[in-house]
Coordinates of C-alpha atoms and ligand atoms in Angstrom, one line a residue:
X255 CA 77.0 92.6 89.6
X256 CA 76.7 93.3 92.8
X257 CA 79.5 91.7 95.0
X258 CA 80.3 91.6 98.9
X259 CA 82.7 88.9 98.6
X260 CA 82.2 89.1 102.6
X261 CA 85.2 91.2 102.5
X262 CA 85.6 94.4 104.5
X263 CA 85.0 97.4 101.4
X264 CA 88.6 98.2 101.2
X265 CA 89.1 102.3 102.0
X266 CA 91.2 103.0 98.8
X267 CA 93.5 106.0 99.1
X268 CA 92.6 108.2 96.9
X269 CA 94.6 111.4 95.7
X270 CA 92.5 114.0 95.8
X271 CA 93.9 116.1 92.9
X272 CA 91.5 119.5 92.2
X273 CA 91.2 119.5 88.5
X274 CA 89.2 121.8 86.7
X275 CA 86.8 119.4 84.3
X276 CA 85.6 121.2 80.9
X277 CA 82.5 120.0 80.2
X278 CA 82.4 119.1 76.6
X279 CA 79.6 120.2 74.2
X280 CA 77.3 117.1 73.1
X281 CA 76.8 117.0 69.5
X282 CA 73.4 117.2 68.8
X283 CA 72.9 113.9 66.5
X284 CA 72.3 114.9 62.7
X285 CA 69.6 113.0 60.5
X286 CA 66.2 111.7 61.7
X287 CA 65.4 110.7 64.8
X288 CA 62.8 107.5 64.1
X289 CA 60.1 106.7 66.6
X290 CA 61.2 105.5 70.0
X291 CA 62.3 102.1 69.8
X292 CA 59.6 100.3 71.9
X293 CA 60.4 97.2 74.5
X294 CA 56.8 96.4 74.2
X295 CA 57.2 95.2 70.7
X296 CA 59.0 91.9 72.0
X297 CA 60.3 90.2 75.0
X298 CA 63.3 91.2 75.9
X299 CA 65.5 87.9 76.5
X300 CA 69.0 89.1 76.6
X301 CA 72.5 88.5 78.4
X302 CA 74.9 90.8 79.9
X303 CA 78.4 91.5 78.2
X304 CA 79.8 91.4 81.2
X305 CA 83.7 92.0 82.6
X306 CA 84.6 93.2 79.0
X307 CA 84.8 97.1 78.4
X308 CA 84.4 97.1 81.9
X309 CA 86.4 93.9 83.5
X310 CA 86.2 92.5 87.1
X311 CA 88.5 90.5 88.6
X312 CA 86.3 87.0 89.3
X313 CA 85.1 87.2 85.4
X314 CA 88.2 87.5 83.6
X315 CA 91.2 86.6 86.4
X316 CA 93.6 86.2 83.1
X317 CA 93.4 89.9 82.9
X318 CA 94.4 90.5 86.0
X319 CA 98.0 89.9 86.2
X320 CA 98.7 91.9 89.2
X321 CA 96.8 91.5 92.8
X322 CA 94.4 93.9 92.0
X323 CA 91.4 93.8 92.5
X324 CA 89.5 96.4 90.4
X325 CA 90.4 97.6 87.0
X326 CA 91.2 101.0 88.8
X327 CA 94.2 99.1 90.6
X328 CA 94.9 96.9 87.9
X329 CA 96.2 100.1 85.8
X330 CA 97.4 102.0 88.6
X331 CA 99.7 98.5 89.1
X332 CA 100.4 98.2 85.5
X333 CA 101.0 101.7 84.6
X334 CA 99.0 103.3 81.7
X335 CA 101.0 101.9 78.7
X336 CA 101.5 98.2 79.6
X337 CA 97.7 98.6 80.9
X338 CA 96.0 100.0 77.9
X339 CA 97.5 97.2 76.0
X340 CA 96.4 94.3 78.5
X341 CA 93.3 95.9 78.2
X342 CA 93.3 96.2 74.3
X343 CA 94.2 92.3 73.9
X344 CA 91.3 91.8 76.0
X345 CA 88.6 94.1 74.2
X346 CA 89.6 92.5 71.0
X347 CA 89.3 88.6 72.3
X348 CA 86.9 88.8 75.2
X349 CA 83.8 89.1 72.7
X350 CA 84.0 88.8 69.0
X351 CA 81.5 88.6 66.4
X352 CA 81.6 84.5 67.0
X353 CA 79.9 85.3 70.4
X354 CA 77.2 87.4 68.6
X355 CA 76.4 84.7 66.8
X356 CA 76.0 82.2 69.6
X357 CA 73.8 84.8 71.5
X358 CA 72.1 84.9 68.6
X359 CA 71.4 81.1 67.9
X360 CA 70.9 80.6 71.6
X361 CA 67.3 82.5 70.8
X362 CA 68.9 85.7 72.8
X363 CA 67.0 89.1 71.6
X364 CA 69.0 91.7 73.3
X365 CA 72.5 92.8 74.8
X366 CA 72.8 95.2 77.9
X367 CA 76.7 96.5 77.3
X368 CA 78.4 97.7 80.7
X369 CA 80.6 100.5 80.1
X370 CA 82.5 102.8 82.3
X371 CA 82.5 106.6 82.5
X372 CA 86.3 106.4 82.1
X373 CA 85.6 104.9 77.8
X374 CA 84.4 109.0 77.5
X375 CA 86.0 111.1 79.9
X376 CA 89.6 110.4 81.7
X377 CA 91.6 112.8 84.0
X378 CA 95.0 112.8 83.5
X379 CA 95.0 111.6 88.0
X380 CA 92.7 108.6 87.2
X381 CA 94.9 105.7 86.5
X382 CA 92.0 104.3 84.5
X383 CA 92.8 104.0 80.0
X384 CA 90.5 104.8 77.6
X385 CA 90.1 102.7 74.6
X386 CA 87.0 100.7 75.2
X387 CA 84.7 103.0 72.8
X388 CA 85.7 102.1 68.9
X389 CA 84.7 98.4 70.6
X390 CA 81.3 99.4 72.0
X391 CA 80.3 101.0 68.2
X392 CA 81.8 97.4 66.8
X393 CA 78.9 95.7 69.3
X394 CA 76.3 98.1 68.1
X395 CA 77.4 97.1 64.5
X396 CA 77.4 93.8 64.9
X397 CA 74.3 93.6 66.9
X398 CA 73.0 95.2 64.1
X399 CA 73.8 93.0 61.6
X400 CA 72.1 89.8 63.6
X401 CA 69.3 91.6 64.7
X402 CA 69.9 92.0 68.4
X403 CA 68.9 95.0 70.1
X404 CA 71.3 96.9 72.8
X405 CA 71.0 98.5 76.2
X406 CA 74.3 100.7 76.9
X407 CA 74.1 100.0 80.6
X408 CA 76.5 103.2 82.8
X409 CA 78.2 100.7 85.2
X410 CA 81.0 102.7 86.7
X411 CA 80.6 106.5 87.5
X412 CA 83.4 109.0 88.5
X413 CA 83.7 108.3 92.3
X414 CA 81.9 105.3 92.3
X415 CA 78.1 104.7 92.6
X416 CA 78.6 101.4 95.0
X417 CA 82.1 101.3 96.2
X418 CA 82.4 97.6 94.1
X419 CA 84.4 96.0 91.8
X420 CA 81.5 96.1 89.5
X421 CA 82.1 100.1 89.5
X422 CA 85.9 99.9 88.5
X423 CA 86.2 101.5 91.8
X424 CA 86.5 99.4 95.4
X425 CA 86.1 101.5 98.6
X426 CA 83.7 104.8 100.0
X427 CA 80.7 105.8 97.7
X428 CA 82.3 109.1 96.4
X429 CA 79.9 109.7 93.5
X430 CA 77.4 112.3 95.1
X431 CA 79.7 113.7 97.1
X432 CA 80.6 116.2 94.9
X433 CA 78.9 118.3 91.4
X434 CA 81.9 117.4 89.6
X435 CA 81.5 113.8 89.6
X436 CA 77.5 114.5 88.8
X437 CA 78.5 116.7 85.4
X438 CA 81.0 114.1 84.6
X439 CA 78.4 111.4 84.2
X440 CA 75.6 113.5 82.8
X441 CA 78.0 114.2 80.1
X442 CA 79.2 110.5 79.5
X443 CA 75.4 110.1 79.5
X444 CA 75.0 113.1 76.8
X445 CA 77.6 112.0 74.4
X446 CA 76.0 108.1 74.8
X447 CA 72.8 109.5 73.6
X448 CA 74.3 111.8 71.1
X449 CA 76.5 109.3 69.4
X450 CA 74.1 106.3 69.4
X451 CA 71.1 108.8 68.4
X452 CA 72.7 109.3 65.0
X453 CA 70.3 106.8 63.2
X454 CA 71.9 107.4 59.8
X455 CA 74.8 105.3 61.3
X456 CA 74.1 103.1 63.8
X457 CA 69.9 102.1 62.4
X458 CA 67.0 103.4 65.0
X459 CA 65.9 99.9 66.2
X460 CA 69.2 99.0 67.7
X461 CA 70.4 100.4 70.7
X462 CA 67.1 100.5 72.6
X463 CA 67.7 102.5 75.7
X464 CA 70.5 104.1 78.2
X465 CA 70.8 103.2 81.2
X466 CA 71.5 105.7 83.9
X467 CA 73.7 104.3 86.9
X468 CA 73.8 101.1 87.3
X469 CA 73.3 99.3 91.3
X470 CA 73.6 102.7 92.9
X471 CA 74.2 102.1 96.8
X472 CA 72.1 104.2 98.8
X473 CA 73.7 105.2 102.3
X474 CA 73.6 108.1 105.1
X475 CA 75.5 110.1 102.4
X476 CA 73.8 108.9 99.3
X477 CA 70.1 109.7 99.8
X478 CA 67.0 108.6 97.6
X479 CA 66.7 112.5 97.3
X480 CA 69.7 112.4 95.5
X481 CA 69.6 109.5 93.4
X482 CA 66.7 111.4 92.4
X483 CA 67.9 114.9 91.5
X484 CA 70.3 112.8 89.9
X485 CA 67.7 111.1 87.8
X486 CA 66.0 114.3 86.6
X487 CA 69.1 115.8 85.8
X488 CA 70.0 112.8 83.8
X489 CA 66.7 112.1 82.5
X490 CA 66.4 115.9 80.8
X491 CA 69.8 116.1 79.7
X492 CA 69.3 112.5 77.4
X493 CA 65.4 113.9 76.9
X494 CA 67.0 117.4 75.4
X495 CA 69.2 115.5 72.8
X496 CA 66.5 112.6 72.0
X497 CA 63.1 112.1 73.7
X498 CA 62.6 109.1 72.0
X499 CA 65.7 107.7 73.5
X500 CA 64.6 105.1 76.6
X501 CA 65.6 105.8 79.6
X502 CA 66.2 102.6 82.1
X503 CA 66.9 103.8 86.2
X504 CA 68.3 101.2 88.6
X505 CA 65.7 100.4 91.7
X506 CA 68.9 101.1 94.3
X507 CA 67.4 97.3 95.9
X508 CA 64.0 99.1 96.7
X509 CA 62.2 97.1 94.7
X510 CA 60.2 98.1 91.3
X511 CA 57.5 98.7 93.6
X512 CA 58.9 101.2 95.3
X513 CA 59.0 103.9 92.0
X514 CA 55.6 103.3 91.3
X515 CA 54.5 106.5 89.5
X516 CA 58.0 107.6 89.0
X517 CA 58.2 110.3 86.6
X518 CA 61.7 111.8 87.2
X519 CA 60.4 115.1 84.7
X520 CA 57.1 115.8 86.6
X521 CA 57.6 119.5 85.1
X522 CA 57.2 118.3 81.5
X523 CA 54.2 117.8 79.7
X524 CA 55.5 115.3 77.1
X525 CA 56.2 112.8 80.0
X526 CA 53.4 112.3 81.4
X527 CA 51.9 111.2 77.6
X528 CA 55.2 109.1 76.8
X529 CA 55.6 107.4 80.0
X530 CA 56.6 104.1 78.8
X531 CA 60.2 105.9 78.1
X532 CA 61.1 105.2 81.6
X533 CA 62.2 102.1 82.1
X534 CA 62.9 100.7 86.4
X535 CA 65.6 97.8 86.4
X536 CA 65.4 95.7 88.9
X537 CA 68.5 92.9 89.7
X538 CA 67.2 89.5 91.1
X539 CA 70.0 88.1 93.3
X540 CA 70.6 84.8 95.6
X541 CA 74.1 85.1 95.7
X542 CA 74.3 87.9 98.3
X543 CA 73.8 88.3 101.6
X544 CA 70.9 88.2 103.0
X545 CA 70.0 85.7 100.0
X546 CA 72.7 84.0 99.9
X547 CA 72.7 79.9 100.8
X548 CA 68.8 79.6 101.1
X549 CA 66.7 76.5 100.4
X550 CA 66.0 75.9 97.2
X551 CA 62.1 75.7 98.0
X552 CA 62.7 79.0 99.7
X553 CA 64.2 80.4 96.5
X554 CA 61.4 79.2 94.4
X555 CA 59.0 80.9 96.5
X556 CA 60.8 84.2 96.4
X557 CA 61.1 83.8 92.6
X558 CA 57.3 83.2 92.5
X559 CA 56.4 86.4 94.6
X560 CA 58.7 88.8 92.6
X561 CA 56.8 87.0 89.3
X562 CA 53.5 87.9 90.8
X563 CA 55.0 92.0 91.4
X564 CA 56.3 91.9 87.8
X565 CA 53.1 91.0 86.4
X566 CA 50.5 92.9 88.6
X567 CA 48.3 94.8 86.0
X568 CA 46.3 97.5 87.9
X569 CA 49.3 98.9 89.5
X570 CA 51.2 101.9 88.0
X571 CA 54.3 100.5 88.0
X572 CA 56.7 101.8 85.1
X573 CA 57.7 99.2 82.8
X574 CA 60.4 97.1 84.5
X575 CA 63.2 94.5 83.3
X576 CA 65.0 92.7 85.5
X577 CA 68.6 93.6 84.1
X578 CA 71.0 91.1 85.9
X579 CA 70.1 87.6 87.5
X580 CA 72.0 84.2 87.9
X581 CA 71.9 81.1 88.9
X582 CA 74.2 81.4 91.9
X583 CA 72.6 80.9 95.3
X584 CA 76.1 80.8 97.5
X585 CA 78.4 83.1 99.0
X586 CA 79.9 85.1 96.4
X587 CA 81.4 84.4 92.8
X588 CA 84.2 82.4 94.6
X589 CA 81.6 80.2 96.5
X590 CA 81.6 76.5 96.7
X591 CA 78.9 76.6 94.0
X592 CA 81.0 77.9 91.7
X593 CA 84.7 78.1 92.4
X594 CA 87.1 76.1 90.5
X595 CA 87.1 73.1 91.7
X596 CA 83.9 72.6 90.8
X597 CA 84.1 73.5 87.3
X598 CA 83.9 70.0 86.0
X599 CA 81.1 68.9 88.7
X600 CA 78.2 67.8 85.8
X601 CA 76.4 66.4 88.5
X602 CA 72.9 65.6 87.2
X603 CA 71.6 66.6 90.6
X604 CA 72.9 70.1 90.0
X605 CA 72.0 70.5 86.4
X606 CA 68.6 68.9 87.2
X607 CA 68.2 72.2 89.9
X608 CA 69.9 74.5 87.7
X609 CA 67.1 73.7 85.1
X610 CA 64.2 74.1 87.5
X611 CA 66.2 77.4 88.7
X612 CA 66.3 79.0 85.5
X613 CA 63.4 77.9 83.8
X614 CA 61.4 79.4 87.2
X615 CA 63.6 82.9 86.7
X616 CA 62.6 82.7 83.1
X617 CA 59.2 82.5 83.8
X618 CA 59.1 84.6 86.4
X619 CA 61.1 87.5 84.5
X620 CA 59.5 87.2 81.0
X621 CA 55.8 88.9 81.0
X622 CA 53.0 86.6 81.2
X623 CA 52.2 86.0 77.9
X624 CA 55.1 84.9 76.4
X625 CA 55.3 82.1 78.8
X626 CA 52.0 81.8 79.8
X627 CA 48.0 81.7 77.7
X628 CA 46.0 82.4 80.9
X629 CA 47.2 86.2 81.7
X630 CA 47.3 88.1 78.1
X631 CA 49.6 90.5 80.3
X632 CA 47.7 93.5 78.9
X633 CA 49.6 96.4 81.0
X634 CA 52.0 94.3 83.2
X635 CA 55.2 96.3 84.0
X636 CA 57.5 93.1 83.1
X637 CA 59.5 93.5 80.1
X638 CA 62.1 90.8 80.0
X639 CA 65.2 90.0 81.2
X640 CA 68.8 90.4 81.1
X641 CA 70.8 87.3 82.1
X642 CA 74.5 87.9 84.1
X643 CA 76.8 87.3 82.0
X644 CA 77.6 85.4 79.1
X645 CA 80.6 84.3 79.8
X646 CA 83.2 84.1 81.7
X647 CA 87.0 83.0 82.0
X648 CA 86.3 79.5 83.3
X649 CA 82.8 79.5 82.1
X650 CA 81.7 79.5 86.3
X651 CA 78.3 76.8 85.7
X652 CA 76.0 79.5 87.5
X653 CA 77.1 82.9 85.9
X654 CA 78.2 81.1 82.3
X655 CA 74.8 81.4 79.8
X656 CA 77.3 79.6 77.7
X657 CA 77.9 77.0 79.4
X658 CA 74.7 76.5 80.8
X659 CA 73.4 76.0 76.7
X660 CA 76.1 74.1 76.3
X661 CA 75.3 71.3 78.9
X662 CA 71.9 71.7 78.7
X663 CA 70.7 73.3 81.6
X664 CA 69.5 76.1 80.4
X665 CA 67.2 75.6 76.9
X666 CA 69.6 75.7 73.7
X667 CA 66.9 78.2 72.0
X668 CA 65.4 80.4 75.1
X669 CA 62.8 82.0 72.5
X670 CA 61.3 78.9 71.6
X671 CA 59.0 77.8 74.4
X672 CA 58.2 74.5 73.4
X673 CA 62.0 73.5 74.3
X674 CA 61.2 74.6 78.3
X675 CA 60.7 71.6 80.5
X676 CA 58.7 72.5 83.3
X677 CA 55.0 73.7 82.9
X678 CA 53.8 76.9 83.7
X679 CA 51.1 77.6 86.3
X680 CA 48.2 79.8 85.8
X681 CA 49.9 82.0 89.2
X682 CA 52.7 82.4 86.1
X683 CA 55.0 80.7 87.9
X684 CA 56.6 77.2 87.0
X685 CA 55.2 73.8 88.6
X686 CA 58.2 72.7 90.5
X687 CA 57.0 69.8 91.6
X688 CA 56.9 68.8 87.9
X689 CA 58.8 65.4 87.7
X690 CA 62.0 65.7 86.1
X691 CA 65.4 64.6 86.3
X692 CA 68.2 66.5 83.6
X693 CA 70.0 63.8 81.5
X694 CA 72.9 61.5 82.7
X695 CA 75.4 63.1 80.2
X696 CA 76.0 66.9 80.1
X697 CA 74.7 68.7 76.9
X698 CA 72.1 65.5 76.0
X699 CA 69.3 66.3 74.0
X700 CA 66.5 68.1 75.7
X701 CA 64.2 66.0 74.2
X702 CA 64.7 62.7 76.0
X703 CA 64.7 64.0 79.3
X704 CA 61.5 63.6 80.1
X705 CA 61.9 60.0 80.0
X706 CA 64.2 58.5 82.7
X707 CA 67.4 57.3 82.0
X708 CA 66.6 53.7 83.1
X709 CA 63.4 53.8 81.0
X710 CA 65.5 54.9 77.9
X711 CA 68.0 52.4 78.3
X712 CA 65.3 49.7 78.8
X713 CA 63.4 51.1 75.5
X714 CA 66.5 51.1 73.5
X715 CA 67.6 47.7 75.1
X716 CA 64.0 46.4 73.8
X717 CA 64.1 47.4 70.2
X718 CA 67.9 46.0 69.8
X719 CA 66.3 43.0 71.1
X720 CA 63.2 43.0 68.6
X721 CA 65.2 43.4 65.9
X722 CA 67.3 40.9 67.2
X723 CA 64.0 38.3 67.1
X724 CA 63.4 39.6 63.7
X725 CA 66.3 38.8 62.1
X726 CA 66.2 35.6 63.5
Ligands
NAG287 C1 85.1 115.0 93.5 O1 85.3 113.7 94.0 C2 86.3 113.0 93.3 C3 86.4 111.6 93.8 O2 85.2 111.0 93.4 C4 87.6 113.7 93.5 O3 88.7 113.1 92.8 C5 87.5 115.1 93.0 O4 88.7 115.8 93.3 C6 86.3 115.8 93.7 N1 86.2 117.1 93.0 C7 85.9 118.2 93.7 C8 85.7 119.4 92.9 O5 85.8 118.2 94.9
NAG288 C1 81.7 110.3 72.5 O1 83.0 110.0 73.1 C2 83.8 109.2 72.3 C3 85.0 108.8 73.0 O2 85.7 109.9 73.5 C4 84.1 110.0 71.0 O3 84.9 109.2 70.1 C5 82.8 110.3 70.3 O4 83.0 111.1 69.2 C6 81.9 111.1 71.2 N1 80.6 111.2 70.6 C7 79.9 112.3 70.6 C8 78.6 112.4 69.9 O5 80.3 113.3 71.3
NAG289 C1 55.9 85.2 99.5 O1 54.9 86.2 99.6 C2 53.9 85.9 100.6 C3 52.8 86.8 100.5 O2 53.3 88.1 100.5 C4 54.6 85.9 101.9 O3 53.7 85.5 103.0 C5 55.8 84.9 101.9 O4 56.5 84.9 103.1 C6 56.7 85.1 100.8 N1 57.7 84.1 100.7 C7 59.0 84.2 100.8 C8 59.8 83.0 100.8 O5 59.5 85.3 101.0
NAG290 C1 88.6 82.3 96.3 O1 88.9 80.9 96.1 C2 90.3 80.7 96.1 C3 90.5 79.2 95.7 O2 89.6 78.4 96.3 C4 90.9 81.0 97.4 O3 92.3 80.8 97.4 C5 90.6 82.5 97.7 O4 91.1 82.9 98.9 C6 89.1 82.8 97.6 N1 88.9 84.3 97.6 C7 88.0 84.8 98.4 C8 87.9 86.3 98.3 O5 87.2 84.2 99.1
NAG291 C1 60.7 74.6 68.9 O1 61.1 73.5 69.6 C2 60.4 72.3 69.2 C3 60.8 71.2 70.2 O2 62.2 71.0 70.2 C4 60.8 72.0 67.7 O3 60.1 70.9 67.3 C5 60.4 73.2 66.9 O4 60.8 73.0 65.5 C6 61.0 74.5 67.4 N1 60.5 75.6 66.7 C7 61.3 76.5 66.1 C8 60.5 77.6 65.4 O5 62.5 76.4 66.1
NAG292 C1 59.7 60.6 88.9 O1 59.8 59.8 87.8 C2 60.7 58.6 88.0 C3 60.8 57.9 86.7 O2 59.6 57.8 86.0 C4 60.1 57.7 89.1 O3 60.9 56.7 89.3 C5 59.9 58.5 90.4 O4 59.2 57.8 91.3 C6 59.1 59.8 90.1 N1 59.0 60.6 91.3 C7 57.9 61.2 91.7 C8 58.0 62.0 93.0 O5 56.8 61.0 91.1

């Protein structure tokens, strides 16, 4: 998630301690390696797991006991011991296989699992705990069991990639600063692939790709050339374990457009054939400045021209998902939208826009032909999606998936179509002047809603009264 919070980045004092890293050997995974799981073979339609083996303050404030305000502070305030077993109690509760389930049911396809770099490698001066990986192979299990497919998404990097909350790691973009930080995160990257490449044990249809870095914030001192080099370097170093391993890069906000014939291993011959292993993820925002508090017709229309970018077909654009998006269109997590005051605001006003919001995102995020008979989508980068997040602490109406299913605002089973309310147009966008108003009570049954309440009321009001004159 990518958070201003409109507050100054704080400069966090950092003590630079010169230690000598040892770069641990990947092991190279044993057994076969099946066929590249492809993300052609379905829409994806996932959620994030966010704020759990990587936590941020506004998603789970319970854990967050001290005034920190990244999980970097909140152990250097708690000291290691008390904060690896904060952090424990919340690994174990935060998601359990009950949650799977729900994703499941709620017609979900796919996970994308935030992790930090600190789960696989931890200096002895970073007041991060490890701990977070025996819970990330329990996911992968589980995920397996029901059928879900996972994207082990690299959120925090040694120095930070972004200077946010979302990195573990508020203040100056230290990541590229220095070749340290780089072989840190190629080998979290390397032991990632090796560990989840081992097919014998976790199945080959399960974890479906890697992602890189995720939100990477480019700057004076954090160049495209770099993100780059960084790329390449990654991209070989996962390609010399497992080619068949997918490999998803983070647009840095330029837009898939911009990576257009990307190929971040121009030198080897087997790219150029398997292309489709390159995967650009895009995040679709309104809750940030400069998109924060816009119009909602203003909104749709954006929505509607990344649709038509997602779905251009004589383009080479890689494949693209759009791996984080919302529902939030304020300031910031804490925004009047969404702070806790509003919590119980059911308004049907708002659920009625939260419905025409998502269901336009859906549309707009899924490829053309799974919502959508008049484009067959032959060649279209669009993939699917990945929703931000399932959950949180209070269940916040515009980042909660949850509680958007719950009260009916979001469809109860996203893979089944003919639950969607608004009609699709043959741009591939939805027809938002379609007449429709959610239901008076939160959580109603999606399939009166297309009658108004008054009209329901006066239809149930008629046949009490027919029976009525028949008994008489
Ligand atoms: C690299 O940067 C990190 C901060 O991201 C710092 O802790 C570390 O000491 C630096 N290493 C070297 C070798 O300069
Ligand atoms: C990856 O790192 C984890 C956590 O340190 C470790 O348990 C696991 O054995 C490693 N896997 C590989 C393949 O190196
Ligand atoms: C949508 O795209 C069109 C065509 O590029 C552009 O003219 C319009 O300003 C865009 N709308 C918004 C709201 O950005
Ligand atoms: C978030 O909202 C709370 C309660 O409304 C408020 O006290 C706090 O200052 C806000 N924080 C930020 C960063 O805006
Ligand atoms: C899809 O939703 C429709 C409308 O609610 C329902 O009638 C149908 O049984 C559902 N199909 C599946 C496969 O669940
Ligand atoms: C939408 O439908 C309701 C109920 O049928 C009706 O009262 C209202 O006038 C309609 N609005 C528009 C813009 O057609």
């Amino acid at each position: 998630m990518w958070t201003h919070y409109g507050l100054t980045v704080l400069i966090s004092s950092i003590t630079v301690v010169l230690a000598q890293y040892q770069l641990g050997s990947a092991v190279k995974p044993s057994g076969h390696l099946a066929k590249r799981a492809s993300l052609t073979q379905d829409v994806i339609r996932g959620v994030n797991l966010g704020g759990w083996l990587l936590t941020e303050e506004w998603i789970t404030p319970s854990v967050y006991t001290s005034d920190a305000a990244d999980e970097w502070h909140l152990c250097l305030d708690l000291g290691k011991k008390k904060c690896l077993s904060t952090l424990q109690d919340h690994w174990k509760s935060f998601f359990t296989r009950d949650d799977f389930e729900e994703i499941k049911e709620a017609g979900l396809n796919s996970l994308r699992i935030p992790i930090g770099y600190w789960a696989v490698d931890l200096q002895d001066d970073e007041p991060y705990v490890s701990g977070q990986y025996p819970y990330l192979i329990q996911a992968i299990n589980w995920a397996r069991e029901l059928g879900l497919t996972v994207l082990i998404d690299l959120h925090g990097a040694p120095g930070s990639q972004n200077g946010q909350d979302n990195s573990g790691l508020i203040g100056p973009t230290l990541f590229p600063t220095n070749t340290s930080n780089l072989d840190r995160t190629i080998n979290v990257l390397k032991n990632l692939t090796s560990e989840f490449s081992q097919t014998d044990i976790y199945g080959d249809q399960t974890v479906i790709g890697i992602e890189l870095l995720n939100e990477p914030r480019l700057s004076n001192t954090f160049t495209m050339t770099q993100l780059k080099d960084f790329y390449t370097q990654a991209s070989e170093a996962i390609s010399g374990i497992n080619t068949n391993m997918n490999i998803i890069m983070h647009d840095a906000f330029w837009g898939p457009q911009y990576w257009e014939n990307y190929d971040p291993l121009p030198s080897s011959s087997s790219s150029s054939t398997n292309n489709d292993q390159f995967i650009i993820d895009t995040h679709q925002y309104y809750a940030f400045e400069p998109l924060n508090n816009l119009p909602h017709d203003i909104i749709l229309e954006k929505v509607c021209n990344i649709s038509k970018i997602l779905k251009l077909t004589n383009q080479n654009m890689l494949p693209t998902i759009v791996g984080e998006w919302s529902l939030e269109t304020g300031h910031s997590p804490n925004s009047s939208s969404s702070n806790l005051q509003n919590k119980n605001d059911n308004s049907q006003e708002k659920r009625t826009w939260f419905r025409l919001f998502f269901e336009s995102q859906l549309a707009a995020y899924s490829p053309s032909s799974a919502t959508n008979t008049m484009n067959s989508g032959q060649n279209q980068p669009s993939k699917g999606w990945y929703y931000w997040t399932w959950k949180t602490d209070y269940d916040i109406d515009t980042w909660s998936y949850r509680r958007g299913v719950q009260q009916g605002y979001i469809p109860k089973d996203v893979s089944n179509s003919s639950t969607y309310v608004f009609p699709i147009l043959d741009n591939g966008c939805v027809d938002s002047t379609f007449n429709y108003t959610a239901p008076k009570k939160p959580g109603s049954s999606i399939g009166l809603v297309r009658y108004s309440p008054d009209w329901l009321l006066f239809i149930i009001a008629s046949s009490f009264l027919a029976g009525f004159l028949c008994i008489i």
